Tab-separated table of C-alpha atoms and ligand atoms in Angstrom:
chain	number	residue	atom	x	y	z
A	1	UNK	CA	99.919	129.587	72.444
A	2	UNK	CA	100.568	125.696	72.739
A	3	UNK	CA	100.701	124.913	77.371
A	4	UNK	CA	101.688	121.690	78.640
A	5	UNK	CA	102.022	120.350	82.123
A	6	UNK	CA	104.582	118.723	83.566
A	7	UNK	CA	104.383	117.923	87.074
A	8	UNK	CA	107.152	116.203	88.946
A	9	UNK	CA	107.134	114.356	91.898
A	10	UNK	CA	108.994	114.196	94.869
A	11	UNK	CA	111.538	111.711	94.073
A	12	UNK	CA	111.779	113.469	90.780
A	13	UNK	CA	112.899	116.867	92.775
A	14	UNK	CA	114.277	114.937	95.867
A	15	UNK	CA	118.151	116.614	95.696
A	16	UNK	CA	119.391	119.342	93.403
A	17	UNK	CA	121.433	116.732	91.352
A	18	UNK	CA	117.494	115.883	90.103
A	19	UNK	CA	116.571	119.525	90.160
A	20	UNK	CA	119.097	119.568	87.679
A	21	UNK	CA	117.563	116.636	85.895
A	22	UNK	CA	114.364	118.440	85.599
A	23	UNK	CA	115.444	121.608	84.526
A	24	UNK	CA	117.033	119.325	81.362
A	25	UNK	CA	113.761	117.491	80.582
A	26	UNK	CA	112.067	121.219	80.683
A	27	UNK	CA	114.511	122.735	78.844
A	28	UNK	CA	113.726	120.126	75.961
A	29	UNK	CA	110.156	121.705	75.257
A	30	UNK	CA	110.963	125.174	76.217
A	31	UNK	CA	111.296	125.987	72.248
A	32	UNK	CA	107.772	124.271	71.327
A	33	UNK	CA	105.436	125.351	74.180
A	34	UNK	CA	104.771	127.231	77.045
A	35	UNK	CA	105.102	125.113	79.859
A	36	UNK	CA	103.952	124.728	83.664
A	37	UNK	CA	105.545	122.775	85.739
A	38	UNK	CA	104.280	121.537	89.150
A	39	UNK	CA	106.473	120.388	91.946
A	40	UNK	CA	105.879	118.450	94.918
A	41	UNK	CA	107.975	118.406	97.784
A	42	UNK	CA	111.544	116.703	98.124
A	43	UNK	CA	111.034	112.750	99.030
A	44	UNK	CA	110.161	112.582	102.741
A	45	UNK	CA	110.175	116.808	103.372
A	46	UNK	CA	106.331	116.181	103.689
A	47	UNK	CA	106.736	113.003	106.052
A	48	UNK	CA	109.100	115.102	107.855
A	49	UNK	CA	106.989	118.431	108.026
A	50	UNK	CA	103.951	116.157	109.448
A	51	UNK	CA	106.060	114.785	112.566
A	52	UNK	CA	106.530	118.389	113.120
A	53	UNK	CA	102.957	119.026	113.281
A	54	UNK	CA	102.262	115.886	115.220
A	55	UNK	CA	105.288	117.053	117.903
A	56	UNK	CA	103.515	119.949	118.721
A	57	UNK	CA	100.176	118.228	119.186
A	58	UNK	CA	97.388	120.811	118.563
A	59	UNK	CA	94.924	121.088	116.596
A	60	UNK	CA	94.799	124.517	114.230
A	61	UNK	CA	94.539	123.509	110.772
A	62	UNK	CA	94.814	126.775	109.301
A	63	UNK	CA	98.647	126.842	110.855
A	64	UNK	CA	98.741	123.040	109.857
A	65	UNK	CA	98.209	123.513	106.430
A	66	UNK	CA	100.188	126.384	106.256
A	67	UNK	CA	103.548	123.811	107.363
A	68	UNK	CA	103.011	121.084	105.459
A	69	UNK	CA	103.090	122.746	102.122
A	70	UNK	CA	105.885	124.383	102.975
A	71	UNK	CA	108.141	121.678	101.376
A	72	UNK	CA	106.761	122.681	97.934
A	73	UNK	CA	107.812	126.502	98.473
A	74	UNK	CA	111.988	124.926	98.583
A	75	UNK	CA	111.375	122.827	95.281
A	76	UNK	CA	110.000	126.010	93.133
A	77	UNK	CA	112.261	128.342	94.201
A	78	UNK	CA	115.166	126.253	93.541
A	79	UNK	CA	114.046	124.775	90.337
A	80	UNK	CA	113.336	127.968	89.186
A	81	UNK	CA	116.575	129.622	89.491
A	82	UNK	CA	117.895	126.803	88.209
A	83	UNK	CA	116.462	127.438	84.907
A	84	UNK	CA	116.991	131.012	84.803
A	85	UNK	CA	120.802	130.684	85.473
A	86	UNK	CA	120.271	128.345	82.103
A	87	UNK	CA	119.224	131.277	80.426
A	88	UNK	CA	115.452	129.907	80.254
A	89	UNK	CA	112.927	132.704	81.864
A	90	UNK	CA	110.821	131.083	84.390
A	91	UNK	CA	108.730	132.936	87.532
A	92	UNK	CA	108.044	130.605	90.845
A	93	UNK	CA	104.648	130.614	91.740
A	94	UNK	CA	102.625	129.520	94.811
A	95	UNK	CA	99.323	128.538	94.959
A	96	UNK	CA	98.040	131.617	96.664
A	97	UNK	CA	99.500	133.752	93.756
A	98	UNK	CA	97.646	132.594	91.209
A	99	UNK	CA	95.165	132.219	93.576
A	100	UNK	CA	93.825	128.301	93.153
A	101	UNK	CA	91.336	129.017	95.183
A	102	UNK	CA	90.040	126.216	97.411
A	103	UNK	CA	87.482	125.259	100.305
A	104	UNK	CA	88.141	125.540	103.656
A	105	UNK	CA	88.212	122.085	103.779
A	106	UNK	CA	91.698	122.071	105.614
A	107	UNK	CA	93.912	118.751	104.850
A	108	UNK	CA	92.083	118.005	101.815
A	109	UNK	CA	90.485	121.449	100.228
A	110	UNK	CA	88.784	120.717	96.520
A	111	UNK	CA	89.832	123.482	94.321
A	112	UNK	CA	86.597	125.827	93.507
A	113	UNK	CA	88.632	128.018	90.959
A	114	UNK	CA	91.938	128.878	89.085
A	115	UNK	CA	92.202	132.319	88.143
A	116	UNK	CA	94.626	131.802	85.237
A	117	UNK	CA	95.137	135.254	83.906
A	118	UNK	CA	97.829	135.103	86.397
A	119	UNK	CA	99.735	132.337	84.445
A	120	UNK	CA	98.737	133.826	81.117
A	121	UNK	CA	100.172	137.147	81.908
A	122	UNK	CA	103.278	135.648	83.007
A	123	UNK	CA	103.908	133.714	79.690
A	124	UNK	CA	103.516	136.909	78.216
A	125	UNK	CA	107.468	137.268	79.125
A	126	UNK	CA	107.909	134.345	80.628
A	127	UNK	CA	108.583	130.551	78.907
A	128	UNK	CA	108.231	128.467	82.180
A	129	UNK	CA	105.869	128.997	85.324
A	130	UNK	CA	107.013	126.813	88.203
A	131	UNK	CA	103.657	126.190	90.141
A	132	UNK	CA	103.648	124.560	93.552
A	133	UNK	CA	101.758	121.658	93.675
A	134	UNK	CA	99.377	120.038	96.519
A	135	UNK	CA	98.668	124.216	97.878
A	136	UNK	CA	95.611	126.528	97.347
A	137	UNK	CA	93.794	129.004	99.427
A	138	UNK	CA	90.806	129.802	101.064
A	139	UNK	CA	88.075	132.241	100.458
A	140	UNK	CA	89.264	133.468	103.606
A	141	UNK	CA	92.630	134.024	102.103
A	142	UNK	CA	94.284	130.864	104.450
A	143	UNK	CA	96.820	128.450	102.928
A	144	UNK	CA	94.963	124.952	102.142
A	145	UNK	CA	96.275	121.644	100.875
A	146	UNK	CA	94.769	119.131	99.166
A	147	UNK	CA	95.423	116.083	100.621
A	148	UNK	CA	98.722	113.870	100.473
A	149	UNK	CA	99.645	113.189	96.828
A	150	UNK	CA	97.836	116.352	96.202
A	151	UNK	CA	100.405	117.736	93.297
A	152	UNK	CA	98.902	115.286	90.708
A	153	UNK	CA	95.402	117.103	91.039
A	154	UNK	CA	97.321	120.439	90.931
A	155	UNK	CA	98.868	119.500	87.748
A	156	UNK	CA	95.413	118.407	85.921
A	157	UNK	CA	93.365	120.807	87.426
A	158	UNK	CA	95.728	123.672	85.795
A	159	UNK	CA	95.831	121.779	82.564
A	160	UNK	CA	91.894	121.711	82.327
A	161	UNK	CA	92.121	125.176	83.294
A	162	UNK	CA	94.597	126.478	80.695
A	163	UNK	CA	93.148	123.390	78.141
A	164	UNK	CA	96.869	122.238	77.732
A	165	UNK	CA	97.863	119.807	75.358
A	166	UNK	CA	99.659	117.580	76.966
A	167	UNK	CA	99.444	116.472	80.951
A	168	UNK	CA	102.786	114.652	81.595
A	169	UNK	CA	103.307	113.488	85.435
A	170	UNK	CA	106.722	112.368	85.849
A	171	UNK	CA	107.805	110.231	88.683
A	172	UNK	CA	110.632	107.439	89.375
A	173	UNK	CA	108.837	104.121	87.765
A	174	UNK	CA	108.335	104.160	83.767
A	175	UNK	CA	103.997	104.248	84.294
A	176	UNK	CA	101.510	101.726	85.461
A	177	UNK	CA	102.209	97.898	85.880
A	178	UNK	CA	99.950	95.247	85.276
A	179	UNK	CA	101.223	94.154	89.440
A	180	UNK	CA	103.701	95.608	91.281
A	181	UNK	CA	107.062	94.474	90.130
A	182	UNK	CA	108.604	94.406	93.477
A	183	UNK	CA	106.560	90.997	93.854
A	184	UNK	CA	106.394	89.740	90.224
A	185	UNK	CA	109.152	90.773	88.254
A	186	UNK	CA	107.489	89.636	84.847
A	187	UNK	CA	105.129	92.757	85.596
A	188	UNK	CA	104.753	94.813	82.725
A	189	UNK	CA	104.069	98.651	81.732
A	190	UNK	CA	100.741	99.096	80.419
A	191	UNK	CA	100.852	100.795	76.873
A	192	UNK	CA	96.839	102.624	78.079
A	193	UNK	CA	94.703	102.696	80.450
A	194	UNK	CA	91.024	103.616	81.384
A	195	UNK	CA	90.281	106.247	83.608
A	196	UNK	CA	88.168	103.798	85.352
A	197	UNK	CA	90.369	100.966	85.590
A	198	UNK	CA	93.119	103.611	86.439
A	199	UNK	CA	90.454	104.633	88.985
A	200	UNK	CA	90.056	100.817	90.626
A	201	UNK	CA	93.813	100.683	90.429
A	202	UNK	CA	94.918	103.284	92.233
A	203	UNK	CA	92.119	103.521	95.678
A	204	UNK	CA	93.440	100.108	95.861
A	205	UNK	CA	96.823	100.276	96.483
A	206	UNK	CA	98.859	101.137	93.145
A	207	UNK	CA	100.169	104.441	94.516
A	208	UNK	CA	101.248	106.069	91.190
A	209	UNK	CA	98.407	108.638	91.082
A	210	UNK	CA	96.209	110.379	93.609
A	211	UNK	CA	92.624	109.292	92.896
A	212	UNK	CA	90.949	112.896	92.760
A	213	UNK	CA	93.412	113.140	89.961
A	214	UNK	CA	92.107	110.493	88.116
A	215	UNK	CA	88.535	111.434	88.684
A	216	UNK	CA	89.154	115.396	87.634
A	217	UNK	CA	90.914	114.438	84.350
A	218	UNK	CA	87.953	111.761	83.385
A	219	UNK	CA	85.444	114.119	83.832
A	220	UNK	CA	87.521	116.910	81.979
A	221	UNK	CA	88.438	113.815	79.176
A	222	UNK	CA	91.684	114.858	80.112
A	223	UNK	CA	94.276	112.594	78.667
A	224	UNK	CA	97.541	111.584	81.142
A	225	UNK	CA	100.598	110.387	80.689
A	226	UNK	CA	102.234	108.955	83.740
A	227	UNK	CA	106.105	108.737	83.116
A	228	UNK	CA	109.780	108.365	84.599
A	229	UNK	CA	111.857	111.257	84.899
A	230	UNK	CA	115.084	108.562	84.556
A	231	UNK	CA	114.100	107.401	81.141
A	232	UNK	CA	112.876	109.257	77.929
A	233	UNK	CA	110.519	105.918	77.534
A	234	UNK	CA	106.767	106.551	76.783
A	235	UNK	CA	104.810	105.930	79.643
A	236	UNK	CA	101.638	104.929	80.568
A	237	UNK	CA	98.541	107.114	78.703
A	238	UNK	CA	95.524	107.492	81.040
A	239	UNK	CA	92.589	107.953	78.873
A	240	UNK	CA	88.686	108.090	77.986
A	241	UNK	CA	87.816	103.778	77.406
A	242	UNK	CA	86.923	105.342	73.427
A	243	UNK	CA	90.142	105.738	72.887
A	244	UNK	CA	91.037	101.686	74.075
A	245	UNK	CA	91.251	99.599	70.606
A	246	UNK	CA	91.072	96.894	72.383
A	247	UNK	CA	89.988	96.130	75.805
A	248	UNK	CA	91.915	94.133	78.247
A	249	UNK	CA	89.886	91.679	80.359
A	250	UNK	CA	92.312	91.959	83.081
A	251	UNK	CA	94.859	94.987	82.592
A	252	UNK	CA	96.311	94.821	86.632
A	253	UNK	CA	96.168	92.539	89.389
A	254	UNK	CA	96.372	95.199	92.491
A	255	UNK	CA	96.628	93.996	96.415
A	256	UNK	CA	96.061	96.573	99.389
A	257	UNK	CA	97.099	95.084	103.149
A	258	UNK	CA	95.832	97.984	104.185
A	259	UNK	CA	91.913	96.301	105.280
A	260	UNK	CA	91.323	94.840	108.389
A	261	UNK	CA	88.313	92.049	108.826
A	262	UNK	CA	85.370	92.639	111.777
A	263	UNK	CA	83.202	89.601	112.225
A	264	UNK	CA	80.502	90.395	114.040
A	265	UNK	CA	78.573	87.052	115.248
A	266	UNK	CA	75.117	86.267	116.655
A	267	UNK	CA	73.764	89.322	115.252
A	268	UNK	CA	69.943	88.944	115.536
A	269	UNK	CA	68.221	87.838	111.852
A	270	UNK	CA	65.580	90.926	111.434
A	271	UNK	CA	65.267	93.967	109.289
A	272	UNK	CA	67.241	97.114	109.974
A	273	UNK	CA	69.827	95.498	112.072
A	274	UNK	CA	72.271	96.222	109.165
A	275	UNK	CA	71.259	99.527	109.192
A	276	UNK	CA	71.955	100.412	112.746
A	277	UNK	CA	75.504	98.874	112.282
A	278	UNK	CA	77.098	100.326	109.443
A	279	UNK	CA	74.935	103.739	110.424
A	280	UNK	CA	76.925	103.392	113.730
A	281	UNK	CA	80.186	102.972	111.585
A	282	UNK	CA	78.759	105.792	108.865
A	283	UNK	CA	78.772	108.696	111.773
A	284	UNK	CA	82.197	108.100	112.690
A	285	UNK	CA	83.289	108.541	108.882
A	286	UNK	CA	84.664	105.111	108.612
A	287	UNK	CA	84.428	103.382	104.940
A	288	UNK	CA	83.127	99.913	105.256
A	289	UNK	CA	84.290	98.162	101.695
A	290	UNK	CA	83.659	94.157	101.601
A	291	UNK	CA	80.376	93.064	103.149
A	292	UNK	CA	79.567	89.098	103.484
A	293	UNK	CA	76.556	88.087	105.383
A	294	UNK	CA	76.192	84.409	106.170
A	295	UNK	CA	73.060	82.613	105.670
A	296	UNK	CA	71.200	82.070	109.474
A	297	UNK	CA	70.856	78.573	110.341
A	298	UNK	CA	68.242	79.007	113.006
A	299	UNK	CA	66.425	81.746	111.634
A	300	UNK	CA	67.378	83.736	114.903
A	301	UNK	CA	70.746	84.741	113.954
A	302	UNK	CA	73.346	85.220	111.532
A	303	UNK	CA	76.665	86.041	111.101
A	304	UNK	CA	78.438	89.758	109.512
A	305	UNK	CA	81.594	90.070	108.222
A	306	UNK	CA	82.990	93.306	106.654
A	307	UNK	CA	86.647	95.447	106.094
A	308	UNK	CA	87.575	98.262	107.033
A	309	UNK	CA	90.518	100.734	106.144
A	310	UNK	CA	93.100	98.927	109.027
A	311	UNK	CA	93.432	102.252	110.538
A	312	UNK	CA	90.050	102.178	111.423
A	313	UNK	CA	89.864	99.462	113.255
A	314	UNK	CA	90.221	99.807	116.525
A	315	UNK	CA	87.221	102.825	116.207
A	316	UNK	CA	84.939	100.493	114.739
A	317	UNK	CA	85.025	97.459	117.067
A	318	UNK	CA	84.959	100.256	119.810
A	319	UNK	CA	81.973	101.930	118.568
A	320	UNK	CA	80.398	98.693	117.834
A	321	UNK	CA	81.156	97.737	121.711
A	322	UNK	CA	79.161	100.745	123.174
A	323	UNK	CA	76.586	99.413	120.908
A	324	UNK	CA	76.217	95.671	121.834
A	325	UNK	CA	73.026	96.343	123.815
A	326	UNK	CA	71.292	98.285	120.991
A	327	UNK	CA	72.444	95.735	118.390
A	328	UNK	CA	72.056	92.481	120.458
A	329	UNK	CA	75.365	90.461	119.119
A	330	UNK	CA	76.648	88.191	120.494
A	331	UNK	CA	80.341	88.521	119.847
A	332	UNK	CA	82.810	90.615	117.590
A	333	UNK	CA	86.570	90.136	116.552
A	334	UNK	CA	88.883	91.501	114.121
A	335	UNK	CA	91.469	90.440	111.882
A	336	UNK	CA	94.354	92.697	110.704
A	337	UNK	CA	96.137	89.428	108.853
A	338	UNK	CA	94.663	90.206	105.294
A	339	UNK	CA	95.204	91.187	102.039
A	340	UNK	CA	92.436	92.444	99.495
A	341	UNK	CA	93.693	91.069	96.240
A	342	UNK	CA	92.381	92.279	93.157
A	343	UNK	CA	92.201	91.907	89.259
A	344	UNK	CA	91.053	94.775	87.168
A	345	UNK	CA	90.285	95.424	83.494
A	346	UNK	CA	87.530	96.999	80.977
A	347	UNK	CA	86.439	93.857	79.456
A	348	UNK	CA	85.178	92.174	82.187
A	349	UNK	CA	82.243	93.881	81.366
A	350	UNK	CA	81.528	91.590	78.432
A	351	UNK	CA	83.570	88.475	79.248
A	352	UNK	CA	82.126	85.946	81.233
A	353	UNK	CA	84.417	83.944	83.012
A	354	UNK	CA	86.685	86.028	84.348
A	355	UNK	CA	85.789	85.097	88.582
A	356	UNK	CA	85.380	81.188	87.904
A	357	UNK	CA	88.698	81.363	87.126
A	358	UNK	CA	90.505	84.182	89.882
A	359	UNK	CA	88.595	81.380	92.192
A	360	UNK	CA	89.699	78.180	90.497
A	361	UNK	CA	92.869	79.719	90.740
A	362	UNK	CA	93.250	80.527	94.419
A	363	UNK	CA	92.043	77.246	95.187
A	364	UNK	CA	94.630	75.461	93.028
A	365	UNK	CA	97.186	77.280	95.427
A	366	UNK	CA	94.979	76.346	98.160
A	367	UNK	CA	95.002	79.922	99.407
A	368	UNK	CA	91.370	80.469	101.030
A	369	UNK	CA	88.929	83.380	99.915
A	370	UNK	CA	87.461	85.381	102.823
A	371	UNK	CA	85.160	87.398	101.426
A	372	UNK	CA	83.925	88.647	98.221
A	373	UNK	CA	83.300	92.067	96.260
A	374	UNK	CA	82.676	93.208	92.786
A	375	UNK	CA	81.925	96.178	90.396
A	376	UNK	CA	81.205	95.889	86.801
A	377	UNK	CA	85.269	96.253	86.121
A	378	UNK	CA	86.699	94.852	89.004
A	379	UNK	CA	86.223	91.685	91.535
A	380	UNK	CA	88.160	91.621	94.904
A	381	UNK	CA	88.758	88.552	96.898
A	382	UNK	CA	89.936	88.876	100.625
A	383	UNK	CA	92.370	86.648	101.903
A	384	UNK	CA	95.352	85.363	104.504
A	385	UNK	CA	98.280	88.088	104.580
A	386	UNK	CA	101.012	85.257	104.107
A	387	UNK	CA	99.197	84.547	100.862
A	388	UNK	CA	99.717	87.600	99.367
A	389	UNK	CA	102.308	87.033	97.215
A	390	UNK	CA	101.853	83.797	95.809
A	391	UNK	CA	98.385	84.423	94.778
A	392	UNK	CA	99.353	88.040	93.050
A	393	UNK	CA	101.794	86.023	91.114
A	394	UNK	CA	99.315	83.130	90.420
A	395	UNK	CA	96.453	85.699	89.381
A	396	UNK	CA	99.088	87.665	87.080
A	397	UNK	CA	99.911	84.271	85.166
A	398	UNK	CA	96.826	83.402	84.585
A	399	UNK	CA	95.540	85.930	83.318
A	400	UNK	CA	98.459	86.138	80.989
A	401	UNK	CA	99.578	89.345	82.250
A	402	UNK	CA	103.630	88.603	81.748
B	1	LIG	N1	104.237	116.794	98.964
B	1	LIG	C1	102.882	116.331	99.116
B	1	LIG	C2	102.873	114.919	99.684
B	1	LIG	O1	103.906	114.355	99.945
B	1	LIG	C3	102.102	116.418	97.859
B	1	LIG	C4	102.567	115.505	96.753
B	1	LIG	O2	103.694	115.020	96.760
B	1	LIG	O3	101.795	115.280	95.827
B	1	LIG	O4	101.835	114.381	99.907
B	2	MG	MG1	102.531	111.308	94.332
């Protein structure tokens, strides 16, 4: 028995008029394979389900949980029908059912199993299982979800489970772009991908996948295909780097304006003193990304710079406050006015080069670098907000990207 996945998202399911669209694009494989398809929630139901939540303004997560993946219940039922009406047998499931069972890790529960006799018996009369995505439940038999965006790890945690052959996500751009073609229309679709430059790509900023999905299928050498439900266009193939003929230096230029900058200054010059402050930071769960420390020109003190997620950063310069006399600084400010830019690709990791000329290049536009980080695959310049999209286009040209 040949399974694939399809998982749709939720402006792929966002009225019936797309429901319909769906059940057309399932309908196309029904004769070949087996299929399950996972559903998120209509565009914005989630959004919507979450002010709810927020109205009411206490804090049960069980109940929570049990809310917001409500929106996926509306989408399964109705897609199902609609393909049974068509004469195609399909059976709704939700997450409980099959059970994916989860932590209790409420708001963003890892799965711990899929039982998937459930599914299997179903196919037995059955061509189509309509799964509901971003949903599990406890050991204590409570409704989790797995964190927003949650449906993509649904989908590729069921096809490791049922070792489908194909894991299609469909959603309403034709796969990943090289930059986001809302700023630089010469963006193009990348043909394949790495699961680790997918990985870089997508915690910073291009939204297309949830990142546990990414890191589930690489460690399951899981290949995806990110697609459009508009178009019958190949998409973009997420796979294992063997698989990449030939390895871009730079695949994507990325940008998040999601980071905030803390500059922390007259911060004594002595051992452990960076300890205590991102320890301080560390308790209160926040992630501290881009560190720069400057040089200390007396010997007595220097100055720390660092980014945070921006929703974080009111907590950290508080935190930091209640701290001043335990830490010994002398002042502390933040900066919500930035972008982190960056450029991304496989064969950095041999080419030399590559961050002479992202820096020759900002400078040439004049735009000023903030701060600095790298991995082996990616480097990351912070910089001025207003910058952001002249140096994304400048970075995508010359790096040939268009
Ligand atoms: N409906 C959920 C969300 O909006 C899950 C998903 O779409 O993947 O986050
Ligand atoms: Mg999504």
């Amino acid at each position: 028995m040949k399974i694939v996945i399809m998982k749709f998202g939720g402006t792929s399911v966002a009225d019936l008029e797309k429901i319909q669209n769906v059940s057309k694009i399932v309908s196309d494989s029904v004769r070949d394979f087996k299929i399950v398809v996972v559903l998120s929630a209509m565009a914005g139901a989630t959004n919507e389900l979450q002010k709810l939540i927020d109205k009411v303004n206490f804090t049960s997560l069980p109940e929570q949980d049990l809310v917001i993946t409500s929106g996926e219940q509306v989408t399964v039922g109705l897609l199902s029908m609609i393909l049974n009406k068509q004469g195609i047998k399909s059976i709704p499931l939700l997450g409980w059912q099959v059970p994916i069972i989860t932590d209790s890790n409420h708001e963003k529960a890892k799965i711990l199993n899929i039982n998937n006799s459930k599914i299997l018996n179903c196919f037995e009369d059955h061509d189509v299982v309509v799964l509901a995505g971003f949903q599990g439940v406890s050991k204590e038999g409570m409704v989790t979800s797995l964190g927003r965006g949650g449906s993509d790890t649904t989908a590729v945690a069921i096809a490791a489970s049922l070792n489908a052959e194909r894991c299609d996500i469909y959603t309403d751009v034709e796969g990943v772009y090289s930059t986001d073609p809302n700023i630089d229309k010469s963006a193009k679709k990348i043909d394949k991908i790495s699961y680790e430059e997918m990985l870089e790509m997508s915690s910073m900023g291009a939204k297309v996948l949830q990142t546990r999905s990414v890191e589930l299928a690489m460690k399951n050498n899981l290949t995806l295909q990110v697609l459009s439900s508009l178009t019958t266009k190949p998409g973009t193939l997420i796979v294992n780097e063997k698989k990449l003929i030939e390895k871009e230096v730079v695949s994507g230029v990325t940008y998040s304006k999601n980071e905030s900058k803390i500059t922390i200054s007259g911060v004594p010059d002595k051992p452990g003193i960076s300890a205590i402050i991102f320890g301080i930071l560390a308790k209160k769960n926040i992630n501290v990304d881009m560190i720069v420390q400057n040089i200390s020109q007396d010997g007595v003190s220097a100055n720390l710079t660092f980014t945070v997620q921006s929703r974080d950063t009111d907590v950290s310069k508080d935190e930091l406050e209640k701290n001043i006399a335990k830490i010994k600084y002398k002042h502390i400010s933040t900066d919500t006015d930035v972008t982190k830019i960056s450029v991304v690709g496989m064969g950095m990791m041999s080419q030399t080069g590559v961050a002479e000329k992202m820096f020759k290049t900002l400078a040439s536009e004049k735009i000023n670098i903030l701060a600095i980080s790298t991995s082996e695959i990616k480097i990351s310049v912070l910089i001025g907000k207003k910058f952001t999209e002249q140096a994304v286009k400048a970075l995508h040209s010359v790096y040939k990207l268009n």
